[in-house]
Rosetta silent file (secondary structure, phi, psi, omega in degrees, C-alpha in Angstrom):
SEQUENCE: XXXXXXXXXXXXXXXXXXXXXXXXXXXXXXXXXXXXXXXXXXXXXXXXXXXXXXXXXXXXXXXXXXXXXXXXXXXXXXXXXXXXXXXXXXXXXXXXXXXXXXXXXXXXXXXXXXXXXXXXXXXXXXXXXXXXXXXXXXXXXXXXXXXXXXXXXXXXXXXXXXXXXXXXXXXXXXXXXXXXXXXXXXXXXXXXXXXXXXXXXXXXXXXXXXXXXXXXXXXXXXXXXXXXXXXXXXXXXXXXXXXXXXXXXXXXXXXXXXXXXXXXXXXXXXXXXXXXXXXXXXXXXXXXXXXXXXXXXXXXXXXXXXXXXXXX
SCORE:     score description
SCORE:     0.000 S_00000001
   1 L     0.000  -41.965 -178.652   29.478  -55.483   38.260 S_00000001
   2 H   -57.540  -49.759 -178.487   31.670  -58.496   37.573 S_00000001
   3 H   -63.436  -41.197  179.261   34.693  -56.392   36.651 S_00000001
   4 H   -60.815  -41.729  179.486   34.187  -54.062   39.614 S_00000001
   5 H   -64.873  -48.348 -175.421   34.077  -57.022   41.983 S_00000001
   6 H   -69.632  -34.412  174.798   37.153  -58.760   40.584 S_00000001
   7 H   -63.837  -41.860  178.695   39.194  -55.564   40.503 S_00000001
   8 H   -66.627  -38.854  179.803   38.291  -54.971   44.142 S_00000001
   9 H   -62.820  -38.343  176.357   39.093  -58.560   45.032 S_00000001
  10 H   -64.002  -41.588  176.489   42.582  -58.161   43.587 S_00000001
  11 H   -59.731  -43.125 -179.865   43.061  -55.029   45.682 S_00000001
  12 H   -64.825  -39.055  179.765   41.970  -56.950   48.773 S_00000001
  13 H   -64.659  -34.730  177.581   44.343  -59.812   47.996 S_00000001
  14 H   -71.014  -30.245 -179.870   47.246  -57.370   47.797 S_00000001
  15 H   -81.806  -28.170 -171.729   46.227  -55.894   51.148 S_00000001
  16 L  -142.982  112.840 -177.052   45.625  -59.211   52.927 S_00000001
  17 L   -71.294   -8.169  175.548   47.386  -62.483   52.123 S_00000001
  18 L   -72.473  -20.248 -178.752   44.585  -64.432   53.782 S_00000001
  19 E   -72.549  124.782  174.431   42.395  -63.703   50.731 S_00000001
  20 E  -126.328  147.273 -175.900   42.343  -66.616   48.264 S_00000001
  21 E  -122.279  121.886 -177.475   40.410  -66.805   45.001 S_00000001
  22 E  -120.817  117.458 -179.743   39.155  -70.142   43.669 S_00000001
  23 E  -105.805  146.886  176.997   37.534  -70.263   40.239 S_00000001
  24 L   -91.887   58.989  177.680   35.545  -73.111   38.760 S_00000001
  25 L    60.024   46.225 -173.779   37.372  -73.025   35.408 S_00000001
  26 L  -140.987  146.419  165.540   35.803  -69.692   34.508 S_00000001
  27 L    81.165   40.053 -176.403   36.721  -66.170   33.575 S_00000001
  28 H   -59.051  -39.608 -179.270   40.193  -66.348   32.093 S_00000001
  29 H   -63.918  -52.948 -176.655   39.988  -62.877   30.598 S_00000001
  30 H   -80.517  -21.593 -178.735   38.794  -61.039   33.700 S_00000001
  31 H   -86.838  -20.176 -174.150   40.553  -63.386   36.131 S_00000001
  32 H   -53.060  -44.417  179.140   43.959  -63.201   34.420 S_00000001
  33 H   -57.111  -41.363  178.072   45.203  -60.107   36.320 S_00000001
  34 H   -64.777  -47.294 -178.156   44.558  -61.838   39.657 S_00000001
  35 H   -58.797  -41.582 -176.751   46.140  -65.085   38.474 S_00000001
  36 H   -77.091  -36.389 -174.404   49.269  -63.304   37.207 S_00000001
  37 H   -89.308  -27.058 -179.409   49.722  -60.865   40.090 S_00000001
  38 L  -131.105   59.540 -174.693   48.758  -63.103   43.036 S_00000001
  39 H   -61.215  -29.365 -178.776   49.522  -66.676   41.886 S_00000001
  40 H   -78.570   -8.096  178.282   49.994  -67.979   45.435 S_00000001
  41 H  -114.019   18.258 -175.024   46.473  -66.811   46.307 S_00000001
  42 E  -128.801  136.211  176.391   44.782  -68.262   43.217 S_00000001
  43 E  -137.440  131.841  169.000   43.441  -71.747   42.465 S_00000001
  44 E   -99.503  108.007 -176.554   41.613  -73.037   39.397 S_00000001
  45 L   -81.806   -5.894 -177.850   39.549  -75.931   40.748 S_00000001
  46 L    76.749 -172.765 -179.748   38.289  -76.890   37.296 S_00000001
  47 L   -81.149   73.322 -174.385   34.726  -77.894   36.498 S_00000001
  48 L  -153.273   68.392 -170.809   34.306  -79.397   39.950 S_00000001
  49 H   -66.012  -32.852  175.993   32.194  -77.024   42.000 S_00000001
  50 H   -61.692  -45.629  177.278   31.591  -79.473   44.843 S_00000001
  51 H   -64.157  -39.197  179.306   35.332  -79.864   45.260 S_00000001
  52 H   -57.466  -44.953 -178.492   35.794  -76.119   44.912 S_00000001
  53 H   -68.949  -41.473  177.675   33.437  -75.469   47.824 S_00000001
  54 H   -64.582  -40.681  177.282   34.977  -78.167   50.010 S_00000001
  55 H   -61.822  -45.204  179.470   38.460  -76.826   49.217 S_00000001
  56 H   -60.918  -40.405  179.424   37.364  -73.294   50.089 S_00000001
  57 H   -64.617  -44.958  178.450   35.946  -74.489   53.408 S_00000001
  58 H   -59.686  -42.524  179.280   39.148  -76.325   54.300 S_00000001
  59 H   -66.480  -38.740  178.993   41.234  -73.245   53.494 S_00000001
  60 H   -64.138  -39.357  179.759   38.863  -71.041   55.500 S_00000001
  61 H   -69.167  -15.968  175.677   39.157  -73.313   58.521 S_00000001
  62 L   -95.777    8.794  173.932   42.935  -72.868   58.287 S_00000001
  63 L   106.180    0.539  178.709   42.570  -69.098   58.519 S_00000001
  64 L   -84.974  163.397  170.070   42.045  -68.042   54.909 S_00000001
  65 E  -111.385  102.704 -166.697   39.218  -65.909   53.515 S_00000001
  66 E   -99.766  121.576  176.230   38.163  -68.031   50.550 S_00000001
  67 E  -104.611  125.816  172.380   36.253  -66.611   47.585 S_00000001
  68 E  -104.244  157.450 -170.507   34.722  -69.054   45.076 S_00000001
  69 E  -151.894  127.661  172.533   33.600  -67.919   41.629 S_00000001
  70 E  -169.377  178.012  175.008   31.498  -69.270   38.764 S_00000001
  71 E   -61.890  139.629 -161.002   28.327  -68.722   36.714 S_00000001
  72 L   -48.008  -39.548 -178.984   25.485  -68.279   39.191 S_00000001
  73 L   -66.177  -34.291 -165.635   23.889  -71.735   38.960 S_00000001
  74 L   -79.815  -38.058  176.643   27.100  -73.657   39.373 S_00000001
  75 L   -83.964    6.656  179.470   28.623  -72.413   42.675 S_00000001
  76 L  -119.786  -75.531 -173.448   25.154  -72.643   44.263 S_00000001
  77 L   -65.673  -39.381 -176.242   22.766  -75.327   42.988 S_00000001
  78 L   -66.934  -28.691 -175.523   25.432  -77.769   41.817 S_00000001
  79 L  -126.646   36.351 -175.519   27.181  -77.833   45.181 S_00000001
  80 H   -62.219  -37.074 -179.766   24.396  -76.956   47.601 S_00000001
  81 H   -63.175  -40.458  178.308   25.146  -79.878   49.902 S_00000001
  82 H   -67.696  -35.868  176.677   28.755  -78.749   50.286 S_00000001
  83 H   -62.529  -46.533 -176.992   27.607  -75.187   50.976 S_00000001
  84 H   -69.104  -52.101 -170.976   25.211  -76.381   53.661 S_00000001
  85 H   -83.505  -27.338 -179.368   27.258  -79.120   55.294 S_00000001
  86 H   -96.734  -67.523 -173.642   30.746  -77.702   54.855 S_00000001
  87 H   -67.107  -51.450 -175.615   30.670  -73.908   54.732 S_00000001
  88 H   -71.457  -43.338 -177.904   27.497  -73.181   56.713 S_00000001
  89 L   -58.347  -36.403 -178.014   27.821  -75.953   59.278 S_00000001
  90 L   -96.178    4.966 -177.077   31.293  -74.711   60.180 S_00000001
  91 L    48.954   43.377 -173.228   30.423  -70.995   59.870 S_00000001
  92 L   -80.498  152.515  178.135   33.446  -70.821   57.583 S_00000001
  93 L   -79.185   65.223  176.100   34.708  -67.689   55.866 S_00000001
  94 E  -105.324  123.356 -177.373   33.643  -68.889   52.431 S_00000001
  95 E  -114.428  112.084 -174.743   32.462  -66.108   50.127 S_00000001
  96 E   -93.628  116.366  176.742   30.541  -67.360   47.081 S_00000001
  97 E  -101.435  119.838  179.401   30.662  -65.043   44.079 S_00000001
  98 E  -112.928  120.178 -179.229   28.016  -65.850   41.474 S_00000001
  99 E  -100.369  138.860  176.500   28.271  -64.048   38.152 S_00000001
 100 L    91.924   38.767  177.565   25.304  -63.724   35.809 S_00000001
 101 L   -62.411  150.411 -179.870   22.317  -63.460   38.134 S_00000001
 102 E    71.532 -130.012 -176.686   18.876  -63.547   36.545 S_00000001
 103 L  -102.626   23.983 -176.964   18.899  -63.683   32.734 S_00000001
 104 L   -59.634  -33.338  175.965   22.448  -62.375   32.222 S_00000001
 105 L  -102.471   38.929 -174.278   23.342  -65.612   30.408 S_00000001
 106 H   -52.025  -44.944 -177.653   19.958  -65.637   28.675 S_00000001
 107 H   -63.012  -17.209 -178.314   21.053  -66.936   25.239 S_00000001
 108 H   -86.221   -1.660  172.909   22.446  -70.099   26.879 S_00000001
 109 L    87.848 -179.181 -170.946   18.994  -71.185   27.990 S_00000001
 110 H   -61.771  -24.218  177.636   17.413  -72.238   31.283 S_00000001
 111 H   -63.816  -20.837 -178.725   20.446  -74.236   32.462 S_00000001
 112 H  -113.382    8.182  175.821   22.223  -70.883   32.820 S_00000001
 113 L   -86.756  119.621 -179.934   19.294  -68.777   34.091 S_00000001
 114 E   -98.523   87.750 -175.834   19.844  -67.995   37.772 S_00000001
 115 L  -123.800    8.385  174.798   16.320  -67.292   38.959 S_00000001
 116 L  -124.417   -4.055 -169.257   16.085  -69.453   42.101 S_00000001
 117 H   -64.031  -39.682 -179.256   19.472  -68.758   43.682 S_00000001
 118 H   -64.487  -40.166  178.580   18.398  -66.043   46.103 S_00000001
 119 H   -62.257  -45.773 -177.845   15.616  -68.216   47.483 S_00000001
 120 H   -65.629  -45.848 -175.750   17.932  -71.173   47.959 S_00000001
 121 H   -72.201  -30.126  174.512   20.755  -69.187   49.530 S_00000001
 122 H   -59.836  -30.366 -176.281   18.395  -67.300   51.855 S_00000001
 123 L   -82.941   -9.930 -178.442   17.461  -70.657   53.321 S_00000001
 124 L   -75.975  130.883 -176.111   21.039  -71.678   54.118 S_00000001
 125 L   -63.805  127.938  176.589   21.797  -71.396   57.858 S_00000001
 126 L    77.263    7.204 -176.763   24.075  -68.507   58.724 S_00000001
 127 L   -86.408  130.255  170.657   24.375  -67.335   55.109 S_00000001
 128 E   -92.355  130.573 -173.111   24.580  -63.609   54.328 S_00000001
 129 E  -120.716  121.163 -176.128   22.984  -62.900   50.926 S_00000001
 130 E  -131.565  133.574  176.272   23.849  -59.789   48.911 S_00000001
 131 L  -131.909   90.157 -177.391   22.805  -58.727   45.401 S_00000001
 132 L   -64.515  154.684 -174.141   24.282  -55.301   44.582 S_00000001
 133 L   -95.410  -15.179  179.131   22.442  -53.033   42.173 S_00000001
 134 L  -159.913  176.094 -178.378   25.338  -51.483   40.253 S_00000001
 135 H   -59.879  -31.964  178.656   29.165  -51.497   40.032 S_00000001
 136 H   -64.517  -46.502  177.391   29.464  -49.009   42.902 S_00000001
 137 H   -65.795  -34.956 -179.278   27.510  -51.298   45.206 S_00000001
 138 H   -63.358  -42.675  177.363   29.449  -54.310   43.883 S_00000001
 139 H   -61.609  -47.267 -178.635   32.780  -52.788   44.910 S_00000001
 140 H   -64.649  -39.407 -179.463   31.476  -51.899   48.345 S_00000001
 141 H   -65.730  -38.059  179.786   29.854  -55.307   48.807 S_00000001
 142 H   -61.668  -44.517  177.671   33.076  -57.131   47.916 S_00000001
 143 H   -66.384  -38.910 -176.811   34.955  -55.258   50.615 S_00000001
 144 H   -65.694  -42.889 -177.390   32.124  -55.725   53.097 S_00000001
 145 H   -73.002  -25.456  177.088   31.885  -59.506   52.779 S_00000001
 146 H   -59.875  -39.209 -177.345   35.658  -59.872   53.070 S_00000001
 147 H   -93.350   -6.498 -177.863   35.431  -58.497   56.611 S_00000001
 148 L   -86.772  126.176 -176.827   32.073  -60.061   57.476 S_00000001
 149 L   -69.955  143.992  175.398   32.433  -63.296   59.461 S_00000001
 150 L    91.422  179.724 -176.201   30.955  -66.512   58.129 S_00000001
 151 L   -70.725  141.507  179.511   29.629  -67.644   54.747 S_00000001
 152 E  -135.767  148.829  174.999   28.411  -65.003   52.288 S_00000001
 153 E  -119.091  124.929  179.792   26.732  -65.104   48.895 S_00000001
 154 E  -118.733  111.873 -176.916   27.404  -62.288   46.424 S_00000001
 155 E   -99.889  120.736 -176.036   25.183  -62.261   43.329 S_00000001
 156 E  -115.544  160.008  164.414   26.467  -60.179   40.423 S_00000001
 157 L   -75.047 -175.829 -177.736   25.398  -59.242   36.947 S_00000001
 158 L   -89.293  -59.185 -179.745   27.636  -60.337   34.096 S_00000001
 159 L  -173.442  153.930  173.969   29.047  -57.120   32.624 S_00000001
 160 L    83.561    6.252  177.750   27.993  -53.729   31.360 S_00000001
 161 L   -64.807  138.154 -177.311   25.513  -52.844   34.114 S_00000001
 162 L   -71.776  152.772  173.863   25.106  -49.045   34.300 S_00000001
 163 L   -77.498  124.329  178.882   26.326  -47.018   37.243 S_00000001
 164 L   -94.367  -44.847 -176.730   23.348  -45.866   39.290 S_00000001
 165 L   -85.157  117.841 -178.860   25.124  -44.136   42.180 S_00000001
 166 L   -97.685    3.135  176.427   26.906  -40.984   41.027 S_00000001
 167 L  -141.932  173.835 -177.521   28.299  -40.133   44.454 S_00000001
 168 L   -61.636  147.138  179.283   29.729  -42.018   47.422 S_00000001
 169 L  -119.731  153.452  174.362   27.404  -44.414   49.215 S_00000001
 170 L   -97.947   85.076 -175.497   27.223  -45.586   52.804 S_00000001
 171 L   -84.448  121.918  175.716   27.128  -49.316   52.120 S_00000001
 172 E  -134.244  132.976  176.381   26.293  -51.438   55.141 S_00000001
 173 L   -58.526  128.930  177.895   25.290  -55.092   55.135 S_00000001
 174 L    85.056    7.883  178.920   21.636  -55.287   56.090 S_00000001
 175 E  -126.821  117.620 -179.544   20.849  -51.599   55.437 S_00000001
 176 L   -67.631  156.763  175.805   18.944  -50.554   52.325 S_00000001
 177 E  -106.881  130.197  179.277   19.966  -47.513   50.292 S_00000001
 178 E   -95.176  119.058 -176.677   17.327  -44.881   49.529 S_00000001
 179 E  -100.925  -21.805 -174.223   17.745  -43.474   46.019 S_00000001
 180 E  -152.703  146.445  179.256   14.552  -41.521   45.585 S_00000001
 181 L   -99.622  154.801  177.130   11.842  -39.986   47.740 S_00000001
 182 L   173.632  155.070 -177.582    8.100  -40.334   47.295 S_00000001
 183 L  -119.995   -6.664  179.287    4.916  -40.957   49.275 S_00000001
 184 L   -77.121  -38.684 -178.791    2.625  -42.601   46.730 S_00000001
 185 E  -160.632  164.926  173.673    4.481  -45.921   46.669 S_00000001
 186 E  -122.475  128.612  173.303    7.825  -47.559   47.418 S_00000001
 187 E  -102.727  121.466 -179.109    9.713  -49.624   44.865 S_00000001
 188 E  -111.494  114.312 -176.138   12.158  -52.014   46.529 S_00000001
 189 E  -114.629  152.280  171.840   14.690  -53.467   44.101 S_00000001
 190 E  -134.346  143.393  175.879   17.507  -55.943   44.450 S_00000001
 191 H    77.736 -161.706 -170.967   20.315  -56.747   42.026 S_00000001
 192 H   -69.143   -1.506  177.093   20.898  -55.542   38.475 S_00000001
 193 H   -84.905    4.201 -174.400   17.289  -54.497   37.889 S_00000001
 194 H   -59.334  -46.932 -178.340   17.908  -51.379   39.985 S_00000001
 195 H   -62.323  -42.199  177.307   18.364  -48.959   37.072 S_00000001
 196 H   -60.001  -38.013 -179.977   15.174  -50.189   35.382 S_00000001
 197 H   -66.945  -43.254  179.544   13.353  -49.650   38.679 S_00000001
 198 H   -64.482  -41.026  178.547   14.679  -46.124   39.082 S_00000001
 199 H   -67.871  -33.018  175.298   13.718  -45.251   35.514 S_00000001
 200 H   -62.700  -40.933  178.432   10.249  -46.696   36.129 S_00000001
 201 H   -63.698  -39.283  177.887    9.923  -44.348   39.104 S_00000001
 202 H   -66.687  -37.191  176.993   10.946  -41.400   36.937 S_00000001
 203 H   -64.412  -41.446  178.720    8.371  -42.431   34.333 S_00000001
 204 H   -64.682  -36.049 -179.816    5.685  -42.591   37.046 S_00000001
 205 H   -61.058  -36.312  179.030    6.714  -39.139   38.264 S_00000001
 206 H   -66.102  -21.120  176.942    5.881  -37.686   34.868 S_00000001
 207 L   -98.479   10.388  174.696    2.370  -39.030   35.369 S_00000001
 208 L    89.993   11.156  178.499    2.078  -37.447   38.806 S_00000001
 209 L  -111.829  116.749 -177.182    2.961  -40.467   40.970 S_00000001
 210 L   -97.942  120.201 -174.405    5.955  -39.973   43.272 S_00000001
 211 E  -119.726  135.040  171.515    7.608  -43.207   44.325 S_00000001
 212 E   -74.161  144.270  176.666   10.334  -43.916   46.820 S_00000001
 213 E  -125.105  126.293  176.556   13.084  -46.238   45.530 S_00000001
 214 E  -115.685  134.990  168.364   15.123  -48.501   47.794 S_00000001
 215 E   -94.228  105.460  179.930   18.089  -50.603   46.774 S_00000001
 216 L   -93.361   74.027 -175.215   17.698  -53.666   48.990 S_00000001
 217 L   -68.990  -22.589  178.957   21.146  -55.035   48.235 S_00000001
 218 E  -108.622  120.410  176.674   21.069  -57.356   51.257 S_00000001
 219 E   -93.562  -26.620  178.493   18.372  -60.012   51.376 S_00000001
 220 E  -143.881  108.123    3.015   19.728  -61.816   54.400 S_00000001
 221 L   -79.180  141.567 -178.912   19.690  -60.089   56.842 S_00000001
 222 L   -81.085  147.690  175.131   16.897  -57.947   55.409 S_00000001
 223 L   -80.870   83.751 -177.332   16.470  -54.306   56.385 S_00000001
 224 H   -65.526  -32.583 -179.747   13.121  -54.813   58.091 S_00000001
 225 H   -62.622  -43.761  179.916   13.110  -51.264   59.432 S_00000001
 226 H   -62.686  -37.996  178.537   13.250  -49.786   55.920 S_00000001
 227 H   -64.444  -48.168 -176.284   10.361  -52.034   54.863 S_00000001
 228 H   -68.880  -37.262  176.096    8.183  -51.103   57.838 S_00000001
 229 H   -62.465  -44.033  178.967    8.928  -47.384   57.514 S_00000001
 230 H   -63.429  -37.081 -179.589    7.963  -47.541   53.842 S_00000001
 231 H   -67.785  -27.651  178.230    4.755  -49.402   54.686 S_00000001
 232 H   -83.844  -34.021 -169.831    3.781  -46.620   57.089 S_00000001
 233 H   -98.135  -13.222  179.228    4.819  -43.677   54.945 S_00000001
 234 L  -127.893  160.376 -172.860    3.696  -44.744   51.447 S_00000001
 235 L   -74.834  -25.588 -174.098    0.453  -46.103   50.041 S_00000001
 236 E  -153.724  153.432  176.243    1.865  -49.245   48.458 S_00000001
 237 E  -120.651  138.808  176.080    4.970  -51.419   48.318 S_00000001
 238 E  -132.887  129.653  172.321    6.341  -53.181   45.242 S_00000001
 239 E   -98.219  141.542 -178.266    9.328  -55.498   45.145 S_00000001
 240 E  -129.797  122.576 -177.217   11.245  -55.725   41.866 S_00000001
 241 E  -152.331  142.993  173.492   13.690  -58.550   41.182 S_00000001
 242 E   -89.373   68.834 -171.028   15.147  -60.483   38.263 S_00000001
 243 E  -164.929  160.021  175.119   14.377  -63.676   40.149 S_00000001
 244 E   -56.848  143.634  176.376   11.410  -65.908   40.828 S_00000001
 245 L   -70.653  -10.495  177.466    8.742  -64.251   42.943 S_00000001
 246 L   -90.132  115.327  169.327    8.933  -67.378   45.096 S_00000001
 247 L    90.262  -10.274 -176.604   11.496  -67.196   47.863 S_00000001
 248 L   -94.689 -140.565 -177.814   13.422  -64.090   46.835 S_00000001
 249 H   -59.932  -45.036 -179.140   13.065  -60.429   47.747 S_00000001
 250 H   -58.215  -42.734  178.388    9.282  -60.443   47.378 S_00000001
 251 H   -66.160  -40.605 -179.602    8.926  -63.354   49.761 S_00000001
 252 H   -61.847  -44.242  179.048   11.328  -61.784   52.253 S_00000001
 253 H   -68.202  -39.342  178.890    9.378  -58.518   52.310 S_00000001
 254 H   -60.831  -37.259  178.864    6.045  -60.377   52.476 S_00000001
 255 H   -62.869  -41.287  178.805    7.264  -62.234   55.566 S_00000001
 256 H   -64.179  -46.941 -177.479    8.024  -58.934   57.283 S_00000001
 257 H   -66.446  -36.725 -178.138    4.660  -57.434   56.380 S_00000001
 258 H   -64.105  -29.333 -177.750    2.728  -60.551   57.371 S_00000001
 259 H   -97.785   -1.856 -178.618    4.102  -60.364   60.902 S_00000001
 260 L   -80.443  138.467  178.151    3.784  -56.582   61.262 S_00000001
 261 L   -73.163  129.478  173.058    1.032  -55.271   63.519 S_00000001
 262 L    72.674   18.538 -179.656   -1.597  -53.247   61.718 S_00000001
 263 L   -70.614  124.090  179.454   -0.091  -53.564   58.248 S_00000001
 264 L  -130.769    9.152 -176.349   -2.617  -52.390   55.641 S_00000001
 265 L   -71.671  141.168  172.189   -0.343  -51.278   52.791 S_00000001
 266 E   -62.474  135.718 -178.935   -0.988  -52.549   49.269 S_00000001
 267 E  -136.958  135.977  178.819    1.781  -54.993   48.394 S_00000001
 268 E  -146.429  140.034  176.077    2.752  -56.614   45.087 S_00000001
 269 E   -96.250  131.367  174.349    5.721  -58.656   43.890 S_00000001
 270 E  -114.832  117.103 -177.350    7.180  -57.907   40.445 S_00000001
 271 E  -175.167 -154.382 -175.522    9.430  -60.665   39.203 S_00000001
 272 E   -95.307  129.221  179.970    9.535  -63.948   37.330 S_00000001
 273 L   -61.356  147.223 -179.417    6.526  -66.236   37.615 S_00000001
 274 L   -59.845  151.121  179.708    7.247  -69.614   39.256 S_00000001
 275 L   116.187  148.124 -177.861    8.208  -72.457   36.948 S_00000001
 276 L   -72.767  126.553  177.025   11.200  -73.327   34.801 S_00000001
 277 L   -77.750  131.603  177.665   11.630  -71.028   31.828 S_00000001
 278 L  -103.592   15.498 -176.330   12.185  -72.902   28.580 S_00000001
 279 L   -98.361  153.913  172.121   13.057  -69.738   26.689 S_00000001
 280 L  -131.085  150.161 -179.949   16.407  -68.476   25.491 S_00000001
 281 L   163.023 -179.894  179.776   17.285  -65.000   24.314 S_00000001
 282 L   -65.072  160.567  178.759   19.024  -61.817   25.280 S_00000001
 283 H   -58.891  -43.323 -179.649   18.664  -60.497   28.788 S_00000001
 284 H   -65.916  -37.747  177.843   16.564  -57.580   27.590 S_00000001
 285 H   -62.040  -44.962 -178.484   14.307  -59.886   25.550 S_00000001
 286 H   -71.085  -34.049  173.767   13.670  -62.103   28.569 S_00000001
 287 H   -62.529  -40.176  178.203   13.118  -59.123   30.833 S_00000001
 288 H   -61.018  -44.982 -178.259   10.505  -57.898   28.364 S_00000001
 289 H   -65.635  -26.718 -176.701    8.714  -61.255   28.403 S_00000001
 290 L  -107.210   16.881  172.942    8.622  -61.285   32.191 S_00000001
 291 L    72.877   30.672 -174.020    7.510  -57.685   32.747 S_00000001
 292 L  -114.868   26.997  170.882   10.864  -56.378   33.953 S_00000001
 293 L   -93.945  163.028 -179.143   11.436  -53.362   31.702 S_00000001
 294 H   -59.584  -38.127 -179.145   11.053  -49.837   33.030 S_00000001
 295 H   -66.075  -44.049 -176.835    7.857  -49.362   31.019 S_00000001
 296 H   -73.971  -33.701  174.580    6.246  -52.588   32.238 S_00000001
 297 H   -63.407  -46.007  179.368    7.299  -52.013   35.851 S_00000001
 298 H   -61.660  -40.634  179.674    5.774  -48.526   35.716 S_00000001
 299 H   -63.199  -40.232  179.560    2.587  -49.895   34.145 S_00000001
 300 H   -64.100  -45.054  179.815    2.253  -52.487   36.896 S_00000001
 301 H   -64.553  -45.397  179.845    2.683  -49.903   39.648 S_00000001
 302 H   -61.599  -38.250  179.697    0.264  -47.482   38.010 S_00000001
 303 H   -64.910  -33.606  178.189   -2.302  -50.249   37.621 S_00000001
 304 H   -77.296  -35.819 -179.470   -2.167  -51.020   41.324 S_00000001
 305 H   -78.135  -35.332 -177.864   -2.282  -47.380   42.408 S_00000001
 306 L  -127.535   95.147 -175.445   -4.901  -46.346   39.857 S_00000001
 307 L   -53.547  -22.429  178.754   -7.245  -49.238   38.987 S_00000001
 308 L   -74.662  -17.571  179.397   -8.338  -47.452   35.826 S_00000001
 309 L   -80.680  165.809  177.295   -4.790  -47.706   34.486 S_00000001
 310 L   -66.575  130.644 -179.348   -3.402  -50.755   32.771 S_00000001
 311 L  -101.519  169.739 -179.454   -2.265  -53.282   35.377 S_00000001
 312 L   -88.640    0.000    0.000    0.443  -55.913   35.228 S_00000001
C-alpha cells in the first residue's frame, strides 16, 4: 500500500504543482523518486512532526495541497494539537499519510503500534478518515483525498499487502465496496486486514455459511446505508479491524446500529482488546495473538452464528 500511495502521489505532483509532500525524516528509499523528480514540491521537516503539521497548514492556506508522511503514531498522536487547532480549525487542505497502521511495525514494540489512530482521528472536527484495504484502494484513495476539500487522514499498511481487487473498482469516499455476497452474516473490514477477512469468509463458505464482505475503507464519513442494508439482509454483523475495538470501525458501526429503528441483528466487534500492548513481534504473530488471522476470524463468526461451534 505504501508504494502504491507514493507512486500515485508523484503522479499527482506532476499533474498539479499545488501538491507538496512533507516527510518527517522518513522513507528515503521509497521517497527518493519524489525528492529527485519534484524537488520544489518536497520538504523534509525532520523529526519534528508538530512543525511538519503547522508547516503543512500554512502552505495549504496559501493554496497548496499539503501531504504529510510518517510512521502512523508520529503524524497523528505526536502532533494532535496541531492537527486539531491548525489543520482542522482552518479546514485546511492537509492530507496526513500514516504508514504502518496496526501492527505493521510490530517488532519495534508498542511505541510503533498504531492501534488507536482511527479512533483519535475520527474525533477530529471536519476530518475525513480513510483506511484502504489493498494497493488498488490505496491508489484510488490517494487520488480521492487530493481532490477532497479539507483535512484528510490516510492510513496505510507498510509494504507487501496483497492485492484483493483483481478488476477496476468504483472508489468513492464514504461508500463501502462489496466484495462478496451472502445472507448468513456480513463481515465489515477496514484497512490491511481485508484479505484475511475475505479468506475467513471463504473458509466459512466451505462450512455452509455464506457471508457478505464489505471493505469499509472510509470510517469518516461512514457508509451508514451499507451498514443498515446489511443489518436488514443478513443475520449478523461483524466488524474486523487491526485496531482497538474502542473508537474505531466497530464503534462507528455500533453507533449506527444503536440509533437505528428496530435493529435486532447480532453484532460483534473483532479487533484488538483495549489497553496498551506490551508485546513485540512480527505482524502475523501479533495478529495471531489478537484473533486476527483468517482462521480465528472464521472461528469467531461461526461461534456467534452457531453457538455449538467454538467462539472467539
